[in-house]
């Protein structure tokens, strides 16, 4: 029997903080504005920073979950590196 290996997940940034609803909305607005205007943004946590540069085509997933009166709303953007590189036809 051949065992399939799952690709290894490399967590680049893991951050969680309690904040006001207004602060959370401001952070989401900043991310949205950077994506819309520049196509990328950089996450800075402590002395670490990570450039987030999605391809032009992304998959957006929105999930709202309720469990025992506790709600969780998740936004997920997914893309593959190099997904939008257009190849040109060349004839020699």
N, CA, C and O atoms as a MOPAC input file, in Angstrom:
PM7 MOZYME 1SCF
protein

 N      0.83900 1    -1.18000 1     0.00000 1
 C      0.00000 1     0.00000 1     0.00000 1
 C      0.88600 1     1.24600 1     0.00000 1
 O      1.79900 1     1.36600 1     0.81800 1
 N      0.61500 1     2.16200 1    -0.91300 1
 C      1.38300 1     3.39400 1    -1.01600 1
 C      0.72900 1     4.45700 1    -0.15100 1
 O     -0.46100 1     4.74300 1    -0.28300 1
 N      1.52300 1     5.03200 1     0.72900 1
 C      1.01000 1     6.05500 1     1.62700 1
 C      1.19900 1     7.43000 1     0.98900 1
 O      2.30900 1     7.79800 1     0.60300 1
 N      0.10100 1     8.18700 1     0.88200 1
 C      0.18900 1     9.53900 1     0.34500 1
 C      0.57700 1    10.49200 1     1.46100 1
 O      0.02900 1    10.43300 1     2.56200 1
 N      1.51000 1    11.35400 1     1.17300 1
 C      1.92200 1    12.34200 1     2.15900 1
 C      1.23500 1    13.65800 1     1.86000 1
 O      1.15900 1    14.08600 1     0.70800 1
 N      0.73800 1    14.29100 1     2.89700 1
 C      0.15200 1    15.61500 1     2.74200 1
 C      1.29200 1    16.62100 1     2.61100 1
 O      2.33400 1    16.47900 1     3.25100 1
 N      1.08500 1    17.63800 1     1.77700 1
 C      2.10600 1    18.68400 1     1.69800 1
 C      2.25500 1    19.36600 1     3.05500 1
 O      1.27100 1    19.55000 1     3.77200 1
 N      3.45100 1    19.73200 1     3.39500 1
 C      3.72000 1    20.36300 1     4.67500 1
 C      3.19600 1    21.79500 1     4.66500 1
 O      3.41100 1    22.53300 1     3.70300 1
 N      2.52000 1    22.17900 1     5.71900 1
 C      2.01600 1    23.53300 1     5.86900 1
 C      3.04600 1    24.35100 1     6.61700 1
 O      3.55400 1    23.92900 1     7.65600 1
 N      3.35300 1    25.52100 1     6.08700 1
 C      4.31300 1    26.41400 1     6.70200 1
 C      3.56600 1    27.66900 1     7.15000 1
 O      3.21300 1    28.50100 1     6.31500 1
 N      3.32300 1    27.81900 1     8.43300 1
 C      2.59600 1    28.97300 1     8.95500 1
 C      3.55100 1    30.15800 1     8.98200 1
 O      4.55600 1    30.14500 1     9.69400 1
 N      3.22400 1    31.18400 1     8.19400 1
 C      4.09000 1    32.34900 1     8.07100 1
 C      3.78400 1    33.41500 1     9.11900 1
 O      4.69200 1    34.08600 1     9.60900 1
 N      2.51100 1    33.57100 1     9.46200 1
 C      2.09200 1    34.52400 1    10.48900 1
 C      0.93400 1    33.89900 1    11.25400 1
 O      0.00100 1    33.37300 1    10.64700 1
 N      0.98600 1    33.95300 1    12.57100 1
 C     -0.10100 1    33.46800 1    13.41800 1
 C     -0.32500 1    34.53500 1    14.47800 1
 O      0.50600 1    34.69900 1    15.37100 1
 N     -1.41800 1    35.25400 1    14.39600 1
 C     -1.65100 1    36.40600 1    15.26300 1
 C     -3.11200 1    36.44300 1    15.68300 1
 O     -4.00600 1    36.19800 1    14.87300 1
 N     -3.34600 1    36.74400 1    16.92800 1
 C     -4.71000 1    36.87800 1    17.45100 1
 C     -4.67500 1    37.93300 1    18.53600 1
 O     -3.76100 1    37.95200 1    19.36000 1
 N     -5.67900 1    38.82300 1    18.54300 1
 C     -5.73700 1    39.89600 1    19.53300 1
 C     -7.17900 1    40.29200 1    19.77300 1
 O     -7.96000 1    40.38300 1    18.82600 1
 N     -7.54700 1    40.53100 1    21.02900 1
 C     -8.85600 1    41.08500 1    21.34300 1
 C     -8.78800 1    42.58000 1    21.07800 1
 O     -7.84400 1    43.25200 1    21.49300 1
 N     -9.80500 1    43.09900 1    20.37600 1
 C     -9.86800 1    44.52600 1    20.06600 1
 C    -11.31300 1    44.91700 1    19.86800 1
 O    -12.19700 1    44.06000 1    19.83000 1
 N    -11.55500 1    46.20100 1    19.74200 1
 C    -12.92000 1    46.66600 1    19.51500 1
 C    -13.35200 1    46.31800 1    18.09200 1
 O    -12.52100 1    46.08000 1    17.21600 1
 N    -14.64800 1    46.29300 1    17.88200 1
 C    -15.19500 1    46.04200 1    16.55500 1
 C    -14.69100 1    47.09300 1    15.57100 1
 O    -14.38900 1    46.77200 1    14.42100 1
 N    -14.59900 1    48.35200 1    16.01800 1
 C    -14.12600 1    49.43700 1    15.16400 1
 C    -12.66100 1    49.22600 1    14.76400 1
 O    -12.29500 1    49.45800 1    13.61200 1
 N    -11.83300 1    48.79200 1    15.70300 1
 C    -10.42700 1    48.51700 1    15.38900 1
 C    -10.30800 1    47.37800 1    14.37300 1
 O     -9.50800 1    47.44800 1    13.44000 1
 N    -11.11200 1    46.33200 1    14.56700 1
 C    -11.08600 1    45.20000 1    13.63400 1
 C    -11.51400 1    45.66000 1    12.24700 1
 O    -10.89900 1    45.28000 1    11.25200 1
 N    -12.56900 1    46.48200 1    12.17300 1
 C    -13.03700 1    46.99400 1    10.88200 1
 C    -11.95500 1    47.84300 1    10.22100 1
 O    -11.77000 1    47.76000 1     9.00600 1
 N    -11.24600 1    48.64900 1    10.98900 1
 C    -10.16500 1    49.48000 1    10.43500 1
 C     -9.04400 1    48.62600 1     9.86400 1
 O     -8.50300 1    48.94400 1     8.80500 1
 N     -8.68900 1    47.54900 1    10.55000 1
 C     -7.65300 1    46.64800 1    10.03900 1
 C     -8.09300 1    46.00100 1     8.72700 1
 O     -7.32300 1    45.93300 1     7.76800 1
 N     -9.33900 1    45.52600 1     8.69500 1
 C     -9.85500 1    44.91200 1     7.46700 1
 C     -9.92400 1    45.92300 1     6.32900 1
 O     -9.61800 1    45.59000 1     5.18400 1
 N    -10.32900 1    47.16800 1     6.64000 1
 C    -10.35800 1    48.22300 1     5.61900 1
 C     -8.95700 1    48.51100 1     5.07700 1
 O     -8.78300 1    48.72000 1     3.87700 1
 N     -7.96500 1    48.52200 1     5.96100 1
 C     -6.58200 1    48.75900 1     5.52600 1
 C     -6.10200 1    47.66400 1     4.58500 1
 O     -5.46800 1    47.94300 1     3.56800 1
 N     -6.40400 1    46.42800 1     4.92800 1
 C     -6.01900 1    45.30700 1     4.06700 1
 C     -6.72100 1    45.41800 1     2.71800 1
 O     -6.09100 1    45.26000 1     1.67300 1
 N     -8.03300 1    45.69200 1     2.73900 1
 C     -8.80200 1    45.79800 1     1.50000 1
 C     -8.28000 1    46.93900 1     0.62500 1
 O     -8.15100 1    46.77300 1    -0.58800 1
 N     -7.98200 1    48.07800 1     1.21500 1
 C     -7.48200 1    49.22400 1     0.44800 1
 C     -6.13100 1    48.91400 1    -0.17700 1
 O     -5.89800 1    49.23300 1    -1.34300 1
 N     -5.23700 1    48.29300 1     0.59000 1
 C     -3.91300 1    47.93500 1     0.05900 1
 C     -4.05100 1    46.94000 1    -1.09500 1
 O     -3.39000 1    47.09200 1    -2.12200 1
 N     -4.90200 1    45.92700 1    -0.93500 1
 C     -5.09200 1    44.95100 1    -2.00900 1
 C     -5.65500 1    45.61300 1    -3.26000 1
 O     -5.21800 1    45.32700 1    -4.37500 1
 N     -6.61800 1    46.49200 1    -3.06700 1
 C     -7.27100 1    47.14200 1    -4.20300 1
 C     -6.31200 1    48.10300 1    -4.91500 1
 O     -6.25100 1    48.11500 1    -6.14500 1
 N     -5.57600 1    48.89600 1    -4.16300 1
 C     -4.74600 1    49.95200 1    -4.74300 1
 C     -3.33700 1    49.51000 1    -5.11100 1
 O     -2.76400 1    50.01400 1    -6.07600 1
 N     -2.77400 1    48.57600 1    -4.35500 1
 C     -1.37500 1    48.19400 1    -4.56300 1
 C     -1.18400 1    46.72900 1    -4.92700 1
 O     -0.13600 1    46.35000 1    -5.44900 1
 N     -2.19800 1    45.89800 1    -4.65300 1
 C     -2.09400 1    44.47700 1    -4.96900 1
 C     -1.37300 1    43.65100 1    -3.92400 1
 O     -1.21200 1    42.44200 1    -4.09000 1
 N     -0.93600 1    44.29300 1    -2.84400 1
 C     -0.22800 1    43.56500 1    -1.79000 1
 C     -0.24600 1    44.38400 1    -0.50600 1
 O     -0.61000 1    45.56000 1    -0.50900 1
 N      0.15100 1    43.74700 1     0.58600 1
 C      0.33200 1    44.42200 1     1.86700 1
 C      1.34800 1    43.62800 1     2.66400 1
 O      1.62600 1    42.47300 1     2.34300 1
 N      1.89700 1    44.22900 1     3.69000 1
 C      2.87700 1    43.54500 1     4.53000 1
 C      2.34500 1    43.45300 1     5.94800 1
 O      1.90500 1    44.44900 1     6.52400 1
 N      2.38700 1    42.25900 1     6.50300 1
 C      2.01900 1    42.03500 1     7.90200 1
 C      3.27600 1    42.18200 1     8.74800 1
 O      4.30300 1    41.57500 1     8.44400 1
 N      3.20100 1    42.98400 1     9.80700 1
 C      4.31800 1    43.17000 1    10.72900 1
 C      3.86200 1    42.71100 1    12.11000 1
 O      2.90100 1    43.25200 1    12.65700 1
 N      4.53900 1    41.72700 1    12.67000 1
 C      4.25000 1    41.24500 1    14.02000 1
 C      5.58700 1    41.17100 1    14.74500 1
 O      6.44900 1    40.36100 1    14.40600 1
 N      5.74500 1    42.02700 1    15.74500 1
 C      7.02400 1    42.08400 1    16.45000 1
 C      8.12600 1    42.46800 1    15.48000 1
 O      8.01200 1    43.46000 1    14.76000 1
 N      9.19700 1    41.68000 1    15.46400 1
 C     10.30300 1    41.96600 1    14.54600 1
 C     10.19000 1    41.18000 1    13.24100 1
 O     11.11600 1    41.18100 1    12.43100 1
 N      9.06100 1    40.51300 1    13.04000 1
 C      8.84000 1    39.74700 1    11.81500 1
 C      7.94300 1    40.52500 1    10.85800 1
 O      7.05500 1    41.26300 1    11.28400 1
 N      8.18400 1    40.35300 1     9.57300 1
 C      7.28200 1    40.91800 1     8.57300 1
 C      7.12600 1    39.92100 1     7.43600 1
 O      8.04800 1    39.17200 1     7.11500 1
 N      5.94800 1    39.92500 1     6.83600 1
 C      5.64100 1    38.99200 1     5.76000 1
 C      4.84800 1    39.72200 1     4.68200 1
 O      3.77000 1    40.25500 1     4.94500 1
 N      5.39300 1    39.74200 1     3.46500 1
 C      4.69300 1    40.32700 1     2.33400 1
 C      3.58600 1    39.38100 1     1.89100 1
 O      3.81400 1    38.18400 1     1.71800 1
 N      2.39700 1    39.91900 1     1.71100 1
 C      1.25700 1    39.15200 1     1.21300 1
 C      0.93100 1    39.73300 1    -0.15900 1
 O      0.50200 1    40.88100 1    -0.27600 1
 N      1.13900 1    38.92900 1    -1.18400 1
 C      0.99600 1    39.39700 1    -2.55900 1
 C      0.19200 1    38.37900 1    -3.36600 1
 O      0.75800 1    37.57500 1    -4.10700 1
 N     -1.14800 1    38.42300 1    -3.21300 1
 C     -1.98600 1    37.45600 1    -3.92600 1
 C     -1.92300 1    37.66000 1    -5.43300 1
 O     -1.63300 1    38.75600 1    -5.91400 1
 N     -2.19500 1    36.60300 1    -6.16000 1
 C     -2.27900 1    36.71100 1    -7.61500 1
 C     -3.52700 1    37.52700 1    -7.96300 1
 O     -4.34800 1    37.81600 1    -7.09200 1
 N     -3.66300 1    37.89200 1    -9.22600 1
 C     -4.80700 1    38.70100 1    -9.65400 1
 C     -6.13400 1    37.96200 1    -9.49000 1
 O     -7.17400 1    38.59400 1    -9.30100 1
 N     -6.10800 1    36.64100 1    -9.55900 1
 C     -7.30900 1    35.84200 1    -9.37500 1
 C     -7.18500 1    35.07900 1    -8.06600 1
 O     -6.23000 1    34.33200 1    -7.85700 1
 N     -8.16000 1    35.27400 1    -7.18800 1
 C     -8.15900 1    34.60300 1    -5.88500 1
 C     -9.49700 1    33.91000 1    -5.67700 1
 O    -10.47800 1    34.21900 1    -6.35400 1
 N     -9.52900 1    32.98200 1    -4.74600 1
 C    -10.77700 1    32.37200 1    -4.30200 1
 C    -11.09400 1    32.97600 1    -2.94700 1
 O    -10.26000 1    32.94900 1    -2.04200 1
 N    -12.28500 1    33.51700 1    -2.80100 1
 C    -12.72900 1    34.10500 1    -1.53800 1
 C    -13.73100 1    33.16700 1    -0.88900 1
 O    -14.70600 1    32.74800 1    -1.51400 1
 N    -13.48200 1    32.84600 1     0.36300 1
 C    -14.41000 1    32.01200 1     1.13100 1
 C    -14.82500 1    32.79100 1     2.36900 1
 O    -13.98000 1    33.32200 1     3.08900 1
 N    -16.12600 1    32.85800 1     2.61300 1
 C    -16.65800 1    33.49500 1     3.81400 1
 C    -17.46800 1    32.44800 1     4.55200 1
 O    -18.35400 1    31.81300 1     3.98100 1
 N    -17.15400 1    32.27600 1     5.82600 1
 C    -17.83700 1    31.25800 1     6.62500 1
 C    -18.29500 1    31.86800 1     7.94100 1
 O    -17.50000 1    32.47200 1     8.66100 1
 N    -19.57800 1    31.70900 1     8.25300 1
 C    -20.13700 1    32.14700 1     9.52600 1
 C    -20.57100 1    30.90500 1    10.28500 1
 O    -21.33200 1    30.08200 1     9.77700 1
 N    -20.07800 1    30.78300 1    11.50200 1
 C    -20.32900 1    29.58400 1    12.30300 1
 C    -20.85500 1    30.00200 1    13.67300 1
 O    -20.41800 1    31.00600 1    14.23500 1
 N    -21.78700 1    29.23100 1    14.19700 1
 C    -22.31200 1    29.46000 1    15.54600 1
 C    -22.21300 1    28.16200 1    16.32400 1
 O    -22.61600 1    27.10000 1    15.85000 1
 N    -21.67300 1    28.26600 1    17.51800 1
 C    -21.55500 1    27.09000 1    18.38800 1
 C    -21.82200 1    27.54100 1    19.81400 1
 O    -21.03500 1    28.28600 1    20.39800 1
 N    -22.95200 1    27.07600 1    20.37600 1
 C    -23.32500 1    27.39600 1    21.75800 1
 C    -23.34200 1    28.89200 1    22.03700 1
 O    -22.87100 1    29.33800 1    23.08400 1
 N    -23.88400 1    29.66800 1    21.10300 1
 C    -23.99500 1    31.10300 1    21.30200 1
 C    -22.73400 1    31.89100 1    20.99500 1
 O    -22.71400 1    33.11100 1    21.15300 1
 N    -21.68100 1    31.20900 1    20.55800 1
 C    -20.44000 1    31.88900 1    20.17900 1
 C    -20.35200 1    31.88100 1    18.65200 1
 O    -20.48700 1    30.83300 1    18.02000 1
 N    -20.12700 1    33.04900 1    18.07300 1
 C    -20.08500 1    33.18700 1    16.62000 1
 C    -18.65500 1    33.37400 1    16.13400 1
 O    -17.81800 1    33.97900 1    16.80500 1
 N    -18.40600 1    32.84100 1    14.96300 1
 C    -17.09400 1    32.98800 1    14.33600 1
 C    -17.31600 1    33.29700 1    12.85800 1
 O    -18.01000 1    32.56200 1    12.15600 1
 N    -16.71700 1    34.39400 1    12.39700 1
 C    -16.80200 1    34.80400 1    11.00400 1
 C    -15.39100 1    34.76600 1    10.43700 1
 O    -14.49500 1    35.44400 1    10.93800 1
 N    -15.20000 1    33.97400 1     9.39800 1
 C    -13.87300 1    33.82500 1     8.78900 1
 C    -13.90200 1    34.29700 1     7.34900 1
 O    -14.83000 1    34.00200 1     6.59500 1
 N    -12.86500 1    35.03600 1     6.98500 1
 C    -12.63400 1    35.44200 1     5.60300 1
 C    -11.34600 1    34.77400 1     5.16600 1
 O    -10.32800 1    34.86100 1     5.85200 1
 N    -11.39200 1    34.11600 1     4.04000 1
 C    -10.20300 1    33.42000 1     3.55700 1
 C     -9.98300 1    33.74900 1     2.08300 1
 O    -10.89300 1    33.61500 1     1.26500 1
 N     -8.77900 1    34.17800 1     1.75900 1
 C     -8.37200 1    34.36600 1     0.36800 1
 C     -7.38400 1    33.26800 1     0.05100 1
 O     -6.47400 1    32.99100 1     0.83200 1
 N     -7.56400 1    32.64700 1    -1.09000 1
 C     -6.68500 1    31.54800 1    -1.48400 1
 C     -6.20600 1    31.79300 1    -2.90600 1
 O     -6.97100 1    32.24200 1    -3.75800 1
 N     -4.93500 1    31.49500 1    -3.15800 1
 C     -4.37200 1    31.64300 1    -4.50000 1
 C     -3.15100 1    30.74800 1    -4.62400 1
 O     -2.60300 1    30.27800 1    -3.62700 1
 N     -2.74100 1    30.52500 1    -5.84000 1
 C     -1.53300 1    29.75100 1    -6.10700 1
 C     -0.47600 1    30.68300 1    -6.65200 1
 O     -0.75700 1    31.55300 1    -7.47700 1
 N      0.72200 1    30.49600 1    -6.19100 1
 C      1.83900 1    31.31300 1    -6.64800 1
 C      2.00800 1    31.16200 1    -8.15600 1
 O      2.02300 1    30.04800 1    -8.68100 1
 N      2.13300 1    32.27800 1    -8.83700 1
 C      2.34800 1    32.25300 1   -10.27300 1
 C      1.11400 1    31.91400 1   -11.08100 1
 O      1.22600 1    31.66200 1   -12.28100 1
 N     -0.04400 1    31.89800 1   -10.47700 1
 C     -1.27500 1    31.47700 1   -11.12600 1
 C     -1.65300 1    32.36800 1   -12.30300 1
 O     -2.24000 1    31.88300 1   -13.27000 1
 N     -1.33500 1    33.64500 1   -12.24700 1
 C     -1.78900 1    34.56800 1   -13.27900 1
 C     -0.76300 1    34.86100 1   -14.35100 1
 O     -1.00700 1    35.69800 1   -15.22000 1
 N      0.33700 1    34.21700 1   -14.31500 1
 C      1.34900 1    34.46800 1   -15.34900 1
 C      0.82600 1    33.98400 1   -16.67300 1
 O      0.53300 1    32.80300 1   -16.85500 1
 N      0.71400 1    34.90400 1   -17.58400 1
 C      0.21100 1    34.55700 1   -18.90600 1
 C      1.36600 1    34.14000 1   -19.78500 1
 O      2.40900 1    34.79300 1   -19.82600 1
 N      1.16900 1    33.06500 1   -20.47200 1
 C      2.19100 1    32.58200 1   -21.39300 1
 C      1.87900 1    33.13900 1   -22.77900 1
 O      0.72100 1    33.23800 1   -23.18600 1
 N      2.91600 1    33.48900 1   -23.47000 1
 C      2.72600 1    33.98800 1   -24.82100 1
 C      3.18900 1    32.93200 1   -25.80500 1
 O      4.08100 1    32.12800 1   -25.53300 1
 N      2.55900 1    32.96900 1   -26.93000 1
 C      2.91600 1    32.02900 1   -28.00700 1
 C      4.06000 1    32.64400 1   -28.79500 1
 O      3.98600 1    33.79500 1   -29.22500 1
 N      5.09100 1    31.88300 1   -28.97300 1
 C      6.24100 1    32.33700 1   -29.75800 1
 C      6.52100 1    31.32600 1   -30.84100 1
 O      6.56100 1    30.12400 1   -30.58200 1
 N      6.71200 1    31.79600 1   -32.03100 1
 C      7.04000 1    30.90000 1   -33.15500 1
 C      8.39200 1    31.31100 1   -33.69200 1
 O      8.61400 1    32.46800 1   -34.04900 1
 N      9.28300 1    30.35200 1   -33.74200 1
 C     10.62300 1    30.61200 1   -34.27900 1
 C     10.72000 1    30.14700 1   -35.71700 1
 O     11.77400 1    30.28300 1   -36.33900 1

